[in-house]
Amino acid sequence: MHLHKFEKIWLIFGIAMLAVFLGIVGVQAFTQGQTPAGGMEKIDPEKVDVTAPFDDPGVHQIDEDTYEVVIKAMAYGYEPSEIKVPAGKEIIFKVTSKDVIHSFTIPNTKVNMMVVPGQVNEKRYTFKEPGTFLILCNEYCGTGHHFMHTEIEVVEK
């Protein structure tokens, strides 16, 4: 089989680019600590209500500068329904689902997680300014999906 020299050039270029892209993904995965969803903490979705820390959802102070917010997502809401955290402190959101796939999104922040039954998702974020922020579910979870939202109130220190 005879290949034209331009076909050979493009074939070599394509294979080289594939190797470069796979190399970039490999470097990010192994040197920068990015892991697939399978590496997350597991939980039995039928026992969420009796499994720590989800047996006591809400805001818990870990130390002077860190707070943990434990949240359960379920059709068609989040528990707890009222969340109040201080501005300027690191907030660790721990979220799981009791039933179907949901999402936990705070618009205009870097908090955006897919909430899968059987997995515990964690995201750290620091709110710089006080205010009220909306928490939304961006995954269609049934007929009452449009009711699934709550607010987080960020108050002065």
JSON list of C-alpha atoms in Angstrom, two decimals:
[
{"chain": "A", "resi": 1, "resn": "MET", "atom": "CA", "xyz": [0.00, 0.00, 0.00]},
{"chain": "A", "resi": 2, "resn": "HIS", "atom": "CA", "xyz": [1.40, 3.33, -1.02]},
{"chain": "A", "resi": 3, "resn": "LEU", "atom": "CA", "xyz": [0.75, 6.51, 0.99]},
{"chain": "A", "resi": 4, "resn": "HIS", "atom": "CA", "xyz": [1.32, 9.95, -0.42]},
{"chain": "A", "resi": 5, "resn": "LYS", "atom": "CA", "xyz": [3.93, 11.97, 1.50]},
{"chain": "A", "resi": 6, "resn": "PHE", "atom": "CA", "xyz": [1.29, 14.49, 2.69]},
{"chain": "A", "resi": 7, "resn": "GLU", "atom": "CA", "xyz": [-0.84, 11.61, 4.03]},
{"chain": "A", "resi": 8, "resn": "LYS", "atom": "CA", "xyz": [2.19, 10.32, 5.92]},
{"chain": "A", "resi": 9, "resn": "ILE", "atom": "CA", "xyz": [2.84, 13.78, 7.36]},
{"chain": "A", "resi": 10, "resn": "TRP", "atom": "CA", "xyz": [-0.78, 14.18, 8.56]},
{"chain": "A", "resi": 11, "resn": "LEU", "atom": "CA", "xyz": [-0.83, 10.63, 9.93]},
{"chain": "A", "resi": 12, "resn": "ILE", "atom": "CA", "xyz": [2.36, 11.26, 11.93]},
{"chain": "A", "resi": 13, "resn": "PHE", "atom": "CA", "xyz": [1.02, 14.65, 13.08]},
{"chain": "A", "resi": 14, "resn": "GLY", "atom": "CA", "xyz": [-2.27, 13.07, 14.26]},
{"chain": "A", "resi": 15, "resn": "ILE", "atom": "CA", "xyz": [-0.52, 10.30, 16.18]},
{"chain": "A", "resi": 16, "resn": "ALA", "atom": "CA", "xyz": [1.88, 12.80, 17.76]},
{"chain": "A", "resi": 17, "resn": "MET", "atom": "CA", "xyz": [-1.00, 15.05, 18.88]},
{"chain": "A", "resi": 18, "resn": "LEU", "atom": "CA", "xyz": [-2.83, 12.06, 20.36]},
{"chain": "A", "resi": 19, "resn": "ALA", "atom": "CA", "xyz": [0.32, 11.17, 22.32]},
{"chain": "A", "resi": 20, "resn": "VAL", "atom": "CA", "xyz": [0.68, 14.78, 23.54]},
{"chain": "A", "resi": 21, "resn": "PHE", "atom": "CA", "xyz": [-2.97, 14.99, 24.68]},
{"chain": "A", "resi": 22, "resn": "LEU", "atom": "CA", "xyz": [-2.78, 11.64, 26.48]},
{"chain": "A", "resi": 23, "resn": "GLY", "atom": "CA", "xyz": [0.48, 12.76, 28.09]},
{"chain": "A", "resi": 24, "resn": "ILE", "atom": "CA", "xyz": [-1.16, 15.95, 29.39]},
{"chain": "A", "resi": 25, "resn": "VAL", "atom": "CA", "xyz": [-4.09, 14.01, 30.86]},
{"chain": "A", "resi": 26, "resn": "GLY", "atom": "CA", "xyz": [-1.68, 11.53, 32.45]},
{"chain": "A", "resi": 27, "resn": "VAL", "atom": "CA", "xyz": [0.44, 14.27, 34.03]},
{"chain": "A", "resi": 28, "resn": "GLN", "atom": "CA", "xyz": [-2.63, 15.99, 35.48]},
{"chain": "A", "resi": 29, "resn": "ALA", "atom": "CA", "xyz": [-4.06, 12.74, 36.79]},
{"chain": "A", "resi": 30, "resn": "PHE", "atom": "CA", "xyz": [-0.93, 11.48, 38.51]},
{"chain": "A", "resi": 31, "resn": "THR", "atom": "CA", "xyz": [1.06, 14.56, 39.53]},
{"chain": "A", "resi": 32, "resn": "GLN", "atom": "CA", "xyz": [-1.70, 17.02, 40.41]},
{"chain": "A", "resi": 33, "resn": "GLY", "atom": "CA", "xyz": [-3.88, 14.68, 42.46]},
{"chain": "A", "resi": 34, "resn": "GLN", "atom": "CA", "xyz": [-6.89, 14.58, 40.17]},
{"chain": "A", "resi": 35, "resn": "THR", "atom": "CA", "xyz": [-8.76, 11.34, 40.62]},
{"chain": "A", "resi": 36, "resn": "PRO", "atom": "CA", "xyz": [-11.85, 9.84, 38.99]},
{"chain": "A", "resi": 37, "resn": "ALA", "atom": "CA", "xyz": [-15.15, 9.71, 40.84]},
{"chain": "A", "resi": 38, "resn": "GLY", "atom": "CA", "xyz": [-14.50, 6.10, 41.87]},
{"chain": "A", "resi": 39, "resn": "GLY", "atom": "CA", "xyz": [-11.92, 7.30, 44.41]},
{"chain": "A", "resi": 40, "resn": "MET", "atom": "CA", "xyz": [-14.48, 9.11, 46.56]},
{"chain": "A", "resi": 41, "resn": "GLU", "atom": "CA", "xyz": [-15.69, 8.06, 49.97]},
{"chain": "A", "resi": 42, "resn": "LYS", "atom": "CA", "xyz": [-18.55, 5.54, 49.72]},
{"chain": "A", "resi": 43, "resn": "ILE", "atom": "CA", "xyz": [-21.77, 5.42, 51.74]},
{"chain": "A", "resi": 44, "resn": "ASP", "atom": "CA", "xyz": [-24.84, 3.17, 51.71]},
{"chain": "A", "resi": 45, "resn": "PRO", "atom": "CA", "xyz": [-27.60, 5.39, 50.22]},
{"chain": "A", "resi": 46, "resn": "GLU", "atom": "CA", "xyz": [-30.26, 3.51, 52.17]},
{"chain": "A", "resi": 47, "resn": "LYS", "atom": "CA", "xyz": [-28.51, 4.28, 55.49]},
{"chain": "A", "resi": 48, "resn": "VAL", "atom": "CA", "xyz": [-27.63, 7.94, 54.96]},
{"chain": "A", "resi": 49, "resn": "ASP", "atom": "CA", "xyz": [-29.84, 9.08, 57.87]},
{"chain": "A", "resi": 50, "resn": "VAL", "atom": "CA", "xyz": [-27.97, 6.89, 60.37]},
{"chain": "A", "resi": 51, "resn": "THR", "atom": "CA", "xyz": [-24.43, 7.25, 58.99]},
{"chain": "A", "resi": 52, "resn": "ALA", "atom": "CA", "xyz": [-22.08, 9.92, 60.35]},
{"chain": "A", "resi": 53, "resn": "PRO", "atom": "CA", "xyz": [-21.75, 12.77, 59.52]},
{"chain": "A", "resi": 54, "resn": "PHE", "atom": "CA", "xyz": [-25.09, 12.75, 57.68]},
{"chain": "A", "resi": 55, "resn": "ASP", "atom": "CA", "xyz": [-27.02, 11.73, 60.80]},
{"chain": "A", "resi": 56, "resn": "ASP", "atom": "CA", "xyz": [-26.49, 15.34, 61.98]},
{"chain": "A", "resi": 57, "resn": "PRO", "atom": "CA", "xyz": [-26.68, 17.62, 58.91]},
{"chain": "A", "resi": 58, "resn": "GLY", "atom": "CA", "xyz": [-25.87, 21.29, 59.29]},
{"chain": "A", "resi": 59, "resn": "VAL", "atom": "CA", "xyz": [-22.98, 23.62, 60.01]},
{"chain": "A", "resi": 60, "resn": "HIS", "atom": "CA", "xyz": [-20.24, 22.39, 62.35]},
{"chain": "A", "resi": 61, "resn": "GLN", "atom": "CA", "xyz": [-17.16, 24.38, 63.38]},
{"chain": "A", "resi": 62, "resn": "ILE", "atom": "CA", "xyz": [-13.99, 22.31, 62.99]},
{"chain": "A", "resi": 63, "resn": "ASP", "atom": "CA", "xyz": [-11.51, 24.93, 64.19]},
{"chain": "A", "resi": 64, "resn": "GLU", "atom": "CA", "xyz": [-11.21, 28.71, 64.35]},
{"chain": "A", "resi": 65, "resn": "ASP", "atom": "CA", "xyz": [-10.96, 29.14, 60.56]},
{"chain": "A", "resi": 66, "resn": "THR", "atom": "CA", "xyz": [-12.79, 26.08, 59.20]},
{"chain": "A", "resi": 67, "resn": "TYR", "atom": "CA", "xyz": [-16.43, 25.05, 59.12]},
{"chain": "A", "resi": 68, "resn": "GLU", "atom": "CA", "xyz": [-17.99, 21.86, 57.76]},
{"chain": "A", "resi": 69, "resn": "VAL", "atom": "CA", "xyz": [-21.43, 21.97, 56.15]},
{"chain": "A", "resi": 70, "resn": "VAL", "atom": "CA", "xyz": [-23.01, 18.51, 55.95]},
{"chain": "A", "resi": 71, "resn": "ILE", "atom": "CA", "xyz": [-25.88, 18.32, 53.44]},
{"chain": "A", "resi": 72, "resn": "LYS", "atom": "CA", "xyz": [-28.21, 15.56, 52.28]},
{"chain": "A", "resi": 73, "resn": "ALA", "atom": "CA", "xyz": [-29.78, 15.91, 48.83]},
{"chain": "A", "resi": 74, "resn": "MET", "atom": "CA", "xyz": [-33.09, 14.20, 48.20]},
{"chain": "A", "resi": 75, "resn": "ALA", "atom": "CA", "xyz": [-36.08, 14.63, 45.92]},
{"chain": "A", "resi": 76, "resn": "TYR", "atom": "CA", "xyz": [-36.90, 17.61, 45.96]},
{"chain": "A", "resi": 77, "resn": "GLY", "atom": "CA", "xyz": [-34.75, 19.48, 48.42]},
{"chain": "A", "resi": 78, "resn": "TYR", "atom": "CA", "xyz": [-31.68, 19.71, 50.57]},
{"chain": "A", "resi": 79, "resn": "GLU", "atom": "CA", "xyz": [-31.37, 19.08, 54.29]},
{"chain": "A", "resi": 80, "resn": "PRO", "atom": "CA", "xyz": [-30.80, 21.31, 56.21]},
{"chain": "A", "resi": 81, "resn": "SER", "atom": "CA", "xyz": [-32.98, 23.88, 54.51]},
{"chain": "A", "resi": 82, "resn": "GLU", "atom": "CA", "xyz": [-31.29, 26.84, 56.24]},
{"chain": "A", "resi": 83, "resn": "ILE", "atom": "CA", "xyz": [-27.51, 27.28, 56.19]},
{"chain": "A", "resi": 84, "resn": "LYS", "atom": "CA", "xyz": [-25.60, 30.16, 57.78]},
{"chain": "A", "resi": 85, "resn": "VAL", "atom": "CA", "xyz": [-21.79, 30.42, 57.55]},
{"chain": "A", "resi": 86, "resn": "PRO", "atom": "CA", "xyz": [-19.27, 33.19, 58.31]},
{"chain": "A", "resi": 87, "resn": "ALA", "atom": "CA", "xyz": [-17.51, 35.16, 55.58]},
{"chain": "A", "resi": 88, "resn": "GLY", "atom": "CA", "xyz": [-13.76, 34.76, 55.22]},
{"chain": "A", "resi": 89, "resn": "LYS", "atom": "CA", "xyz": [-13.66, 31.26, 56.72]},
{"chain": "A", "resi": 90, "resn": "GLU", "atom": "CA", "xyz": [-12.98, 28.04, 54.82]},
{"chain": "A", "resi": 91, "resn": "ILE", "atom": "CA", "xyz": [-16.19, 26.07, 54.31]},
{"chain": "A", "resi": 92, "resn": "ILE", "atom": "CA", "xyz": [-16.01, 22.33, 53.61]},
{"chain": "A", "resi": 93, "resn": "PHE", "atom": "CA", "xyz": [-19.20, 21.17, 51.93]},
{"chain": "A", "resi": 94, "resn": "LYS", "atom": "CA", "xyz": [-19.89, 17.43, 52.38]},
{"chain": "A", "resi": 95, "resn": "VAL", "atom": "CA", "xyz": [-22.83, 16.28, 50.27]},
{"chain": "A", "resi": 96, "resn": "THR", "atom": "CA", "xyz": [-24.48, 12.96, 49.44]},
{"chain": "A", "resi": 97, "resn": "SER", "atom": "CA", "xyz": [-27.77, 11.84, 47.90]},
{"chain": "A", "resi": 98, "resn": "LYS", "atom": "CA", "xyz": [-30.39, 9.56, 49.42]},
{"chain": "A", "resi": 99, "resn": "ASP", "atom": "CA", "xyz": [-32.19, 8.63, 46.21]},
{"chain": "A", "resi": 100, "resn": "VAL", "atom": "CA", "xyz": [-31.17, 9.73, 42.70]},
{"chain": "A", "resi": 101, "resn": "ILE", "atom": "CA", "xyz": [-28.45, 11.82, 41.05]},
{"chain": "A", "resi": 102, "resn": "HIS", "atom": "CA", "xyz": [-28.63, 15.50, 41.99]},
{"chain": "A", "resi": 103, "resn": "SER", "atom": "CA", "xyz": [-26.24, 18.38, 41.75]},
{"chain": "A", "resi": 104, "resn": "PHE", "atom": "CA", "xyz": [-25.07, 20.93, 44.31]},
{"chain": "A", "resi": 105, "resn": "THR", "atom": "CA", "xyz": [-24.34, 24.23, 42.62]},
{"chain": "A", "resi": 106, "resn": "ILE", "atom": "CA", "xyz": [-23.81, 27.69, 44.07]},
{"chain": "A", "resi": 107, "resn": "PRO", "atom": "CA", "xyz": [-23.93, 30.08, 41.07]},
{"chain": "A", "resi": 108, "resn": "ASN", "atom": "CA", "xyz": [-21.07, 32.58, 40.66]},
{"chain": "A", "resi": 109, "resn": "THR", "atom": "CA", "xyz": [-18.75, 30.46, 42.83]},
{"chain": "A", "resi": 110, "resn": "LYS", "atom": "CA", "xyz": [-16.51, 27.48, 42.16]},
{"chain": "A", "resi": 111, "resn": "VAL", "atom": "CA", "xyz": [-18.89, 25.16, 44.03]},
{"chain": "A", "resi": 112, "resn": "ASN", "atom": "CA", "xyz": [-20.45, 22.74, 41.54]},
{"chain": "A", "resi": 113, "resn": "MET", "atom": "CA", "xyz": [-20.71, 19.05, 42.39]},
{"chain": "A", "resi": 114, "resn": "MET", "atom": "CA", "xyz": [-22.57, 16.09, 41.00]},
{"chain": "A", "resi": 115, "resn": "VAL", "atom": "CA", "xyz": [-24.25, 14.33, 43.93]},
{"chain": "A", "resi": 116, "resn": "VAL", "atom": "CA", "xyz": [-24.47, 10.59, 43.33]},
{"chain": "A", "resi": 117, "resn": "PRO", "atom": "CA", "xyz": [-26.14, 8.09, 45.68]},
{"chain": "A", "resi": 118, "resn": "GLY", "atom": "CA", "xyz": [-23.49, 6.00, 47.40]},
{"chain": "A", "resi": 119, "resn": "GLN", "atom": "CA", "xyz": [-20.77, 8.66, 47.16]},
{"chain": "A", "resi": 120, "resn": "VAL", "atom": "CA", "xyz": [-19.75, 11.48, 49.48]},
{"chain": "A", "resi": 121, "resn": "ASN", "atom": "CA", "xyz": [-18.67, 14.61, 47.62]},
{"chain": "A", "resi": 122, "resn": "GLU", "atom": "CA", "xyz": [-16.51, 17.27, 49.22]},
{"chain": "A", "resi": 123, "resn": "LYS", "atom": "CA", "xyz": [-15.69, 20.80, 48.09]},
{"chain": "A", "resi": 124, "resn": "ARG", "atom": "CA", "xyz": [-13.83, 23.57, 49.92]},
{"chain": "A", "resi": 125, "resn": "TYR", "atom": "CA", "xyz": [-14.72, 27.21, 49.38]},
{"chain": "A", "resi": 126, "resn": "THR", "atom": "CA", "xyz": [-14.24, 30.54, 51.15]},
{"chain": "A", "resi": 127, "resn": "PHE", "atom": "CA", "xyz": [-16.90, 33.22, 50.75]},
{"chain": "A", "resi": 128, "resn": "LYS", "atom": "CA", "xyz": [-15.13, 36.59, 50.70]},
{"chain": "A", "resi": 129, "resn": "GLU", "atom": "CA", "xyz": [-18.18, 38.82, 51.21]},
{"chain": "A", "resi": 130, "resn": "PRO", "atom": "CA", "xyz": [-21.41, 38.43, 53.20]},
{"chain": "A", "resi": 131, "resn": "GLY", "atom": "CA", "xyz": [-24.62, 37.86, 51.29]},
{"chain": "A", "resi": 132, "resn": "THR", "atom": "CA", "xyz": [-27.25, 35.33, 50.37]},
{"chain": "A", "resi": 133, "resn": "PHE", "atom": "CA", "xyz": [-26.33, 32.67, 47.82]},
{"chain": "A", "resi": 134, "resn": "LEU", "atom": "CA", "xyz": [-28.68, 30.33, 46.02]},
{"chain": "A", "resi": 135, "resn": "ILE", "atom": "CA", "xyz": [-28.02, 26.58, 46.00]},
{"chain": "A", "resi": 136, "resn": "LEU", "atom": "CA", "xyz": [-29.44, 24.82, 42.93]},
{"chain": "A", "resi": 137, "resn": "CYS", "atom": "CA", "xyz": [-29.82, 21.31, 41.57]},
{"chain": "A", "resi": 138, "resn": "ASN", "atom": "CA", "xyz": [-28.77, 21.21, 37.90]},
{"chain": "A", "resi": 139, "resn": "GLU", "atom": "CA", "xyz": [-29.58, 17.52, 37.38]},
{"chain": "A", "resi": 140, "resn": "TYR", "atom": "CA", "xyz": [-33.16, 16.67, 36.47]},
{"chain": "A", "resi": 141, "resn": "CYS", "atom": "CA", "xyz": [-34.36, 14.51, 39.36]},
{"chain": "A", "resi": 142, "resn": "GLY", "atom": "CA", "xyz": [-38.08, 14.18, 38.74]},
{"chain": "A", "resi": 143, "resn": "THR", "atom": "CA", "xyz": [-41.28, 16.17, 38.39]},
{"chain": "A", "resi": 144, "resn": "GLY", "atom": "CA", "xyz": [-40.55, 18.40, 41.40]},
{"chain": "A", "resi": 145, "resn": "HIS", "atom": "CA", "xyz": [-37.03, 19.25, 40.25]},
{"chain": "A", "resi": 146, "resn": "HIS", "atom": "CA", "xyz": [-37.83, 22.95, 39.80]},
{"chain": "A", "resi": 147, "resn": "PHE", "atom": "CA", "xyz": [-38.60, 23.19, 43.54]},
{"chain": "A", "resi": 148, "resn": "MET", "atom": "CA", "xyz": [-35.15, 21.89, 44.51]},
{"chain": "A", "resi": 149, "resn": "HIS", "atom": "CA", "xyz": [-33.22, 24.88, 45.78]},
{"chain": "A", "resi": 150, "resn": "THR", "atom": "CA", "xyz": [-32.21, 26.47, 49.04]},
{"chain": "A", "resi": 151, "resn": "GLU", "atom": "CA", "xyz": [-30.11, 29.41, 50.21]},
{"chain": "A", "resi": 152, "resn": "ILE", "atom": "CA", "xyz": [-26.90, 29.82, 52.11]},
{"chain": "A", "resi": 153, "resn": "GLU", "atom": "CA", "xyz": [-26.51, 32.97, 54.17]},
{"chain": "A", "resi": 154, "resn": "VAL", "atom": "CA", "xyz": [-22.98, 34.26, 54.55]},
{"chain": "A", "resi": 155, "resn": "VAL", "atom": "CA", "xyz": [-22.66, 36.58, 57.55]},
{"chain": "A", "resi": 156, "resn": "GLU", "atom": "CA", "xyz": [-19.88, 38.83, 58.89]},
{"chain": "A", "resi": 157, "resn": "LYS", "atom": "CA", "xyz": [-17.29, 37.10, 61.04]}
]
